[in-house]
Short mmCIF file of C-alpha atoms and ligand atoms in Angstrom, two decimals:
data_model
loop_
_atom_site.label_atom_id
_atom_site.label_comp_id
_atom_site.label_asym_id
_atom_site.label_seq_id
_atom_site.Cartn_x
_atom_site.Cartn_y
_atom_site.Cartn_z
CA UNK A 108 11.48 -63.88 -51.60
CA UNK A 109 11.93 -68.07 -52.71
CA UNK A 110 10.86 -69.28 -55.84
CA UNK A 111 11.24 -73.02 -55.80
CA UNK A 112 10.67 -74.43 -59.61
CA UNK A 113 10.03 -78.31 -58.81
CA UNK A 114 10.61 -81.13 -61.43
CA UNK A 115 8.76 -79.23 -63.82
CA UNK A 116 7.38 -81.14 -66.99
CA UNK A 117 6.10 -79.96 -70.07
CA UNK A 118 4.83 -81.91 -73.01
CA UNK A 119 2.62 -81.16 -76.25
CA UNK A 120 1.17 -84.59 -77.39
CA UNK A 121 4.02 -87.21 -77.45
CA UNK A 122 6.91 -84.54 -77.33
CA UNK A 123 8.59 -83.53 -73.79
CA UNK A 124 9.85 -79.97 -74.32
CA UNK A 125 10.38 -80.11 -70.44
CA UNK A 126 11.89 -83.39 -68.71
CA UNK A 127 12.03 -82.06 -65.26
CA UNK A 128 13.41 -78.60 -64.19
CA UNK A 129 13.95 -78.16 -60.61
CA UNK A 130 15.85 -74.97 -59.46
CA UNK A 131 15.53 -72.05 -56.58
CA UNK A 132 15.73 -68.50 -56.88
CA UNK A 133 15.75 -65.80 -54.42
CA UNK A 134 17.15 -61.84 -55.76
CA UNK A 135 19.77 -61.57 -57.90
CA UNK A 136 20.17 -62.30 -61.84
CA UNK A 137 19.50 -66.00 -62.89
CA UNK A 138 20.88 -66.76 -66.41
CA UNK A 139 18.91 -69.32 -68.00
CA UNK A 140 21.73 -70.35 -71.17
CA UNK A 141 20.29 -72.99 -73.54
CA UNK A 142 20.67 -73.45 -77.50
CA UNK A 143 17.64 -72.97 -79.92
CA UNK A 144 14.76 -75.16 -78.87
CA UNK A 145 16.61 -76.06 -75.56
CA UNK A 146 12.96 -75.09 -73.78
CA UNK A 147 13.85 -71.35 -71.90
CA UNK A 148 10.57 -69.88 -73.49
CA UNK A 149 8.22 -72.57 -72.29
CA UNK A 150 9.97 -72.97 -69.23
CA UNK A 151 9.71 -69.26 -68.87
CA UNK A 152 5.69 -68.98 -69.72
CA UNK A 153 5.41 -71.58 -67.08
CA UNK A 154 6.62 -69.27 -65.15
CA UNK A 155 5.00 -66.32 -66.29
CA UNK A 156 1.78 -68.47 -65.36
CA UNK A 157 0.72 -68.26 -69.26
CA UNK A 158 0.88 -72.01 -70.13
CA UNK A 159 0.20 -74.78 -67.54
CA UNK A 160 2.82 -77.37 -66.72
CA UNK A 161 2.11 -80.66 -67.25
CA UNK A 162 3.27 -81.40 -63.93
CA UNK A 163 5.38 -80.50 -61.01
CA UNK A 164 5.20 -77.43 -59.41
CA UNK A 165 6.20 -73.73 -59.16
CA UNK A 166 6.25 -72.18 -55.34
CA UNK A 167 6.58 -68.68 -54.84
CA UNK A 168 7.35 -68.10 -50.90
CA UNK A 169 6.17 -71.58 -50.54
CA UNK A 170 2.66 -71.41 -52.14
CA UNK A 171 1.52 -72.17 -54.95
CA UNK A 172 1.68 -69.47 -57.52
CA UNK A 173 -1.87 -67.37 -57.66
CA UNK A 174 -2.95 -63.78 -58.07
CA UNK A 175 -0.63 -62.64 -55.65
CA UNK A 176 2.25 -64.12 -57.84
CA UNK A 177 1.38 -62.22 -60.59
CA UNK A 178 0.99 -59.39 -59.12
CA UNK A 179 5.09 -59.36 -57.98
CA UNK A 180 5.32 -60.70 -61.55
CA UNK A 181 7.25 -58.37 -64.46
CA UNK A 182 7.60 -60.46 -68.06
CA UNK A 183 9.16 -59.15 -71.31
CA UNK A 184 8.00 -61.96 -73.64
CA UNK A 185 10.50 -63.23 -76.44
CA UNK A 186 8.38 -60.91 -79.38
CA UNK A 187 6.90 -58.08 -77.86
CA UNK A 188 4.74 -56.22 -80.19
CA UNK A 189 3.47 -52.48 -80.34
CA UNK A 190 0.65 -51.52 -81.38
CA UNK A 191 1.37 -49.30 -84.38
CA UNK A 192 0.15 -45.97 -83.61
CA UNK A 193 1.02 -45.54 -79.53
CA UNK A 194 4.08 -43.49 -78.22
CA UNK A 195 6.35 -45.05 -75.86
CA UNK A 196 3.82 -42.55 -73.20
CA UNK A 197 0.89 -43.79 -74.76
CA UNK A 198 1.99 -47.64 -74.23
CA UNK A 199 3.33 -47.30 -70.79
CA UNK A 200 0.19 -45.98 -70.09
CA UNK A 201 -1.69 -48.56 -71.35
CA UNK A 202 0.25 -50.99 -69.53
CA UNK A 203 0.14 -49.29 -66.34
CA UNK A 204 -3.27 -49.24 -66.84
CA UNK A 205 -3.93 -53.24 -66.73
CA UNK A 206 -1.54 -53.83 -64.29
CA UNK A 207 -3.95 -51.55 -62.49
CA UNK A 208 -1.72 -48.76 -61.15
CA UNK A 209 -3.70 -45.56 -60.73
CA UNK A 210 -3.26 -41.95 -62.68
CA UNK A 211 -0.98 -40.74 -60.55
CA UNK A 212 1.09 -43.78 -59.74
CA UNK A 213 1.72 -44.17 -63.71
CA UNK A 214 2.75 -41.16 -64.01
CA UNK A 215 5.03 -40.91 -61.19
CA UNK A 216 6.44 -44.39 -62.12
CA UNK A 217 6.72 -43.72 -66.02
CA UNK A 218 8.43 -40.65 -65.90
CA UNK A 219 10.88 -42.62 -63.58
CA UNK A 220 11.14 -45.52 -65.43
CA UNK A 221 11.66 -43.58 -68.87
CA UNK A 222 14.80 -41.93 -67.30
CA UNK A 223 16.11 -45.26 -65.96
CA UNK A 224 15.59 -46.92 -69.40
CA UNK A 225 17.21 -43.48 -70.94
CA UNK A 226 14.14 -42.59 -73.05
CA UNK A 227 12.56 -39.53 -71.43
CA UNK A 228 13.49 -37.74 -74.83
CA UNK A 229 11.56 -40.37 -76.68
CA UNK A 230 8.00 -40.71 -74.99
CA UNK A 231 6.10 -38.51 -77.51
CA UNK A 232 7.55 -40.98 -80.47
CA UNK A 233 5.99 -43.86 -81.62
CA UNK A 234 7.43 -46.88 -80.78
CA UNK A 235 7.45 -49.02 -83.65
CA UNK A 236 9.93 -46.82 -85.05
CA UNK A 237 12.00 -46.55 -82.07
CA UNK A 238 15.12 -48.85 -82.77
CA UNK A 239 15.61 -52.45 -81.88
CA UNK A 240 18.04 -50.88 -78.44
CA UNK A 241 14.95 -48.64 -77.75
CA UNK A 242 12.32 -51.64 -78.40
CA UNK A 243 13.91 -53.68 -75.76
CA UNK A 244 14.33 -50.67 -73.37
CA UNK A 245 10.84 -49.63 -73.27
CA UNK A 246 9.86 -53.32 -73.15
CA UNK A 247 11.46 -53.89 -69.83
CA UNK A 248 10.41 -50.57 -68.42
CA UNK A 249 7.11 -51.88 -69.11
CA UNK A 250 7.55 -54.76 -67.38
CA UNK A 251 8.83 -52.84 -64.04
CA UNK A 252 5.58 -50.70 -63.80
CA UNK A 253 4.25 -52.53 -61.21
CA UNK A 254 7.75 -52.56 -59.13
CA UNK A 255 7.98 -56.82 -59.59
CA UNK A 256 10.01 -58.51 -57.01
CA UNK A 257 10.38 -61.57 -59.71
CA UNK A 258 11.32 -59.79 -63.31
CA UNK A 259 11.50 -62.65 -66.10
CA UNK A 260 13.03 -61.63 -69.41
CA UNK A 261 12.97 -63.93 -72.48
CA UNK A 262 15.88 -63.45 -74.38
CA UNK A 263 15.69 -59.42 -73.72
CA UNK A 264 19.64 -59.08 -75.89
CA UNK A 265 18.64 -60.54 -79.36
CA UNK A 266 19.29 -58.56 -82.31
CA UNK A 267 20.82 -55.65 -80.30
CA UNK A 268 24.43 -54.75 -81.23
CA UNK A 269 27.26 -54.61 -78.78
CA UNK A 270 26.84 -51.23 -77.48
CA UNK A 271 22.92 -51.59 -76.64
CA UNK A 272 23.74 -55.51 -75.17
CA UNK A 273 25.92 -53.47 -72.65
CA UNK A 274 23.33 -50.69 -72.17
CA UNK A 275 20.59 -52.93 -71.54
CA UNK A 276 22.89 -55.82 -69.12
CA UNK A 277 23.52 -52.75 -66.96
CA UNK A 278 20.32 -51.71 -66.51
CA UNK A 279 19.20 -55.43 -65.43
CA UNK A 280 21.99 -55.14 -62.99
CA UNK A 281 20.59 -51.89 -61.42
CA UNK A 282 16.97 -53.64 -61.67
CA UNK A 283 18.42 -56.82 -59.50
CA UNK A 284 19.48 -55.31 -57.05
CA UNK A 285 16.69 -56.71 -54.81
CA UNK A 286 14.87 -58.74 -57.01
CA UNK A 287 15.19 -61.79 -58.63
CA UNK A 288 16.19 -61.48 -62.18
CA UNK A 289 15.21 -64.77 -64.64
CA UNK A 290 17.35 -63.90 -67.53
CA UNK A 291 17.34 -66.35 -70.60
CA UNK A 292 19.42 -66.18 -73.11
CA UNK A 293 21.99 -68.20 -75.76
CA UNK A 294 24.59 -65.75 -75.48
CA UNK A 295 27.44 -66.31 -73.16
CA UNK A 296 28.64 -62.48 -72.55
CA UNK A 297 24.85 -61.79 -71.75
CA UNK A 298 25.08 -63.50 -68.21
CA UNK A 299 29.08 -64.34 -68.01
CA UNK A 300 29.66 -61.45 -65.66
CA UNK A 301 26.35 -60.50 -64.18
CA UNK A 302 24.60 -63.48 -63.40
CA UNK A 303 24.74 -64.94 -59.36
CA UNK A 304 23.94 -68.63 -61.13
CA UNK A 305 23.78 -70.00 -64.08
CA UNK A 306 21.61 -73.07 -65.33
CA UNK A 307 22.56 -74.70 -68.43
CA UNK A 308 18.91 -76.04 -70.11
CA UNK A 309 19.68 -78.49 -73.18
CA UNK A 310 16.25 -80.41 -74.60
CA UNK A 311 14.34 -79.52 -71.94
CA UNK A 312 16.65 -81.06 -69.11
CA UNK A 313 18.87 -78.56 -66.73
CA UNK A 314 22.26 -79.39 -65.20
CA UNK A 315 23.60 -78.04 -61.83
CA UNK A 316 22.78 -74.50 -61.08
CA UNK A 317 26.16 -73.03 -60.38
CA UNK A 318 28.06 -69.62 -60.49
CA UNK A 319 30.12 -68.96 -63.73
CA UNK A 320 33.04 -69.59 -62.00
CA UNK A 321 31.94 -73.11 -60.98
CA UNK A 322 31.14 -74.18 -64.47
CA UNK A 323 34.95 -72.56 -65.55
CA UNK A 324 36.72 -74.38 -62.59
CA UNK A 325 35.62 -77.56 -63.91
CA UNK A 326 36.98 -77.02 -67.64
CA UNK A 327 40.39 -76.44 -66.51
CA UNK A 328 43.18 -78.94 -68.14
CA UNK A 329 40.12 -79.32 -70.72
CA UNK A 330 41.28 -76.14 -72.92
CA UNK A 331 43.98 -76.38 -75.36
CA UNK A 332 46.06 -73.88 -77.57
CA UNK A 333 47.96 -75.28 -80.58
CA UNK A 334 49.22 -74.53 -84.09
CA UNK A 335 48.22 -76.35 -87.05
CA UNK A 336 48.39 -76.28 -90.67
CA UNK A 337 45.23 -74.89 -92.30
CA UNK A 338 44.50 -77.92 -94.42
CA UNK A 339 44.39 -80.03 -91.38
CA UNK A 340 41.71 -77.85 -89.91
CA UNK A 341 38.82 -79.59 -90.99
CA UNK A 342 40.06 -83.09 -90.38
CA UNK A 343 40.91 -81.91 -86.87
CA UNK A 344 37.00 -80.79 -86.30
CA UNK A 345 35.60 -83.86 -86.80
CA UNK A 346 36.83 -84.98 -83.72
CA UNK A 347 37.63 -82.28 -81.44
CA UNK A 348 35.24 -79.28 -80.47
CA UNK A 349 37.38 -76.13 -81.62
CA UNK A 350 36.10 -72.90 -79.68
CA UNK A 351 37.90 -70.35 -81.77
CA UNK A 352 41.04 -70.70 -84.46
CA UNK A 353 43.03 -67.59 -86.05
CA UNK A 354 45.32 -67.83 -88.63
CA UNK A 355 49.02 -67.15 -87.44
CA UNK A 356 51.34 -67.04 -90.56
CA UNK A 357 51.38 -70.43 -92.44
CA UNK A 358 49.70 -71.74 -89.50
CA UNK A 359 46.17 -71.73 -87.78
CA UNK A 360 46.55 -71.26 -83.78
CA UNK A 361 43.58 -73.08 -82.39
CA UNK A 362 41.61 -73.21 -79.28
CA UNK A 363 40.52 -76.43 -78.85
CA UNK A 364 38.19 -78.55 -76.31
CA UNK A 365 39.55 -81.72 -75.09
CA UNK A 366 39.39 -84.15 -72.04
CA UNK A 367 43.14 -85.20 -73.32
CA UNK A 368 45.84 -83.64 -74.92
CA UNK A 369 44.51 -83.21 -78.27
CA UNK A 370 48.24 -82.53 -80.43
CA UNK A 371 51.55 -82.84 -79.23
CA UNK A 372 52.29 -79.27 -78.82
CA UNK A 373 49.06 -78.62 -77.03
CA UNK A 374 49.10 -76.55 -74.03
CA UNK A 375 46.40 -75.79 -71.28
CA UNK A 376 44.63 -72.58 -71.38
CA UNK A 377 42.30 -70.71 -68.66
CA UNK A 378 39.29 -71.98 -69.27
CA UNK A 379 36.31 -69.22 -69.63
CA UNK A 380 32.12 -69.55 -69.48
CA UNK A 381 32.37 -70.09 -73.15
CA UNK A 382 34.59 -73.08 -73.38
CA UNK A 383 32.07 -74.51 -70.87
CA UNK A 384 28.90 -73.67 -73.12
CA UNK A 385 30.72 -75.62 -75.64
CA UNK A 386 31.47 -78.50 -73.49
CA UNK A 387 28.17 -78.87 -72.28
CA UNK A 388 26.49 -78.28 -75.30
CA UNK A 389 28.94 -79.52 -78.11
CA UNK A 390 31.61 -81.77 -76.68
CA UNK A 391 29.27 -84.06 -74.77
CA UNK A 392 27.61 -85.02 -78.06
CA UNK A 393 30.26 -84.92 -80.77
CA UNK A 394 32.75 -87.14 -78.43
CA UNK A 395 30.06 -90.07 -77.71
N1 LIG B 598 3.01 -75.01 -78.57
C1 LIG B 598 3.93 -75.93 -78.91
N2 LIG B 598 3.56 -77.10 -79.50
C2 LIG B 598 4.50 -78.02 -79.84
N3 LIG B 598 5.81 -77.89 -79.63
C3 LIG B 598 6.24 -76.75 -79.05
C4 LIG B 598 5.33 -75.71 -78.66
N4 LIG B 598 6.05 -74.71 -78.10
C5 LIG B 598 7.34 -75.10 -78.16
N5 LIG B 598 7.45 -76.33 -78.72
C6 LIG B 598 8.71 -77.07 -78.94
O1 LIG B 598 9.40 -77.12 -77.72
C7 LIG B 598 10.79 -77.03 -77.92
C8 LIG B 598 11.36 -75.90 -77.07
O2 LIG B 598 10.86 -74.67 -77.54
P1 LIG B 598 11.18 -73.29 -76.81
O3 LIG B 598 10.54 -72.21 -77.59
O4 LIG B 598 10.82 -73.40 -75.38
O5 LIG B 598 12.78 -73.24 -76.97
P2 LIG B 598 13.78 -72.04 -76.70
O6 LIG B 598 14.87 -72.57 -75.84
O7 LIG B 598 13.04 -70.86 -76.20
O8 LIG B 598 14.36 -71.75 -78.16
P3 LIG B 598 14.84 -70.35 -78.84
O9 LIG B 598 16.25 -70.12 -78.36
O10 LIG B 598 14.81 -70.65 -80.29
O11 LIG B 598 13.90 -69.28 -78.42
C9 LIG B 598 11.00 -76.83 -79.41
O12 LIG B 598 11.32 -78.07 -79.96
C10 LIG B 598 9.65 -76.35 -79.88
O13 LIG B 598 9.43 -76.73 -81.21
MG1 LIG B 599 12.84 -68.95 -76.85
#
């Protein structure tokens, strides 16, 4: 399986949300890392074939994307909503039912899917009081009823707390195992270990699609540690990106994000996915 996105453009009235995103996929997870309003969830509906793009193009094995597409297609949209009174069985079902999987089929691939997702002991509850872990869980079982080869998930992490972000990465990394995962996201740790690629999206433009490591690799002798006094902290952000500081006695040891040595003392650090978020998304623009 190929899916070739193509200079991609999407604009509402005067405003380009996307300037031209070209990337391939084949299986594995994708992690699509972009601030607030960067342009994932457009870029993903395109993809999802629910908005048009403007223009350029999206080829799935080298055709245009059609009913056939669709068909290989699982989504889990950014705000997935219940309806109030089904059980996690009852909206499976319902799913399974316009994705056009027969009686038996659903039931077969529910019941499989529930223990996968690790809510077999929660079918006969309703859903909108199943927790936000549980939400997210039966959302992306949902969206593997129809066994997708392409499964795109729209910030699938948000508002879960450490223990569920865990729970639900490793289930994605089951799920890719031959499929192609788009995973979108603006949280570092969600796609820092997992992801095959990673393609940074900033106002509606992506860089290079490269693995983690790549992106790390080209930070090092960029990341500094030093000490400094706490009153000069503030003075010291306006012109330096600082990725993390912790106070150390009298002192504040800093982590700090600079093409040069940014204090005498300064020494290199290993560089990791977040320092290069940072840089890409921080450094670029407070250092023009
Ligand atoms: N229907 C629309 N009409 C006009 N502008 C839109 C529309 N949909 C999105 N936008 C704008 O496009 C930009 C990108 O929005 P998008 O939702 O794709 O970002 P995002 O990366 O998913 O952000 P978030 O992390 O907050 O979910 C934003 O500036 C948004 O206001
Ligand atoms: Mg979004």
């Amino acid at each position: 399986m190929e899916l070739i996105i193509s200079n991609v453009m999407k604009n509402y009235g005067k405003k380009d949300v996307l300037k031209g995103v070209s990337f391939k996929m084949d299986n594995g997870i994708y992690g699509l890392l972009g601030p607030n309003g960067a342009g994932k969830t457009t870029l993903i509906r395109i993809l999802a074939g629910l908005i048009p793009a403007s223009s350029g193009q999206v080829l799935y094995n080298g055709k245009k994307c059609d009913k056939e597409y669709r068909a290989k297609l699982g989504y889990l949209p950014q705000d997935l909503d219940f309806y109030p009174n089904f059980t996690g069985r009852q909206y499976l079902e319902y799913v399974a039912n316009l994705k056009g999987l027969s009686d038996v089929e659903a039931d077969r691939k529910i019941k499989e899917l529930a223990e996968q997702v690790d809510l077999t002991d929660d079918m006969e509850r309703r859903c909108v009081n199943y927790s936000g872990g549980m939400k997210r869980r039966l959302g992306i079982a949902q969206a593997l009823l129809n066994n997708p080869e392409i499964l795109i998930l729209d910030e699938p992490t948000a508002g879960l707390d450490p223990y569920e972000r865990i729970k639900f990465r490793n289930i994605i990394s089951v799920f890719s195992k031959d499929r192609a995962v788009l995973l979108s996201t603006h949280i570092v740790s969600d796609v820092d270990s997992v992801a095959k690629k990673i393609i940074m999206i900033k106002d509606g433009k992506v860089g290079s699609m490269e693995d983690g490591r790549a992106y790390m690799q080209r930070m090092n002798g960029k990341v500094w540690e030093c000490s400094i006094a706490p009153d000069k902290l503030m003075g010291f952000q306006k012109n330096h990106v600082i990725s993390n500081a912790v106070p150390n006695g009298d002192m504040i040891d800093i982590r700090v994000l600079s093409n040069s040595r940014p204090h005498e003392k300064a020494v290199n650090l290993e560089p990791n996915l977040e320092d290069a978020y940072l840089y890409e998304f921080n450094y670029k623009e407070a250092m023009a």
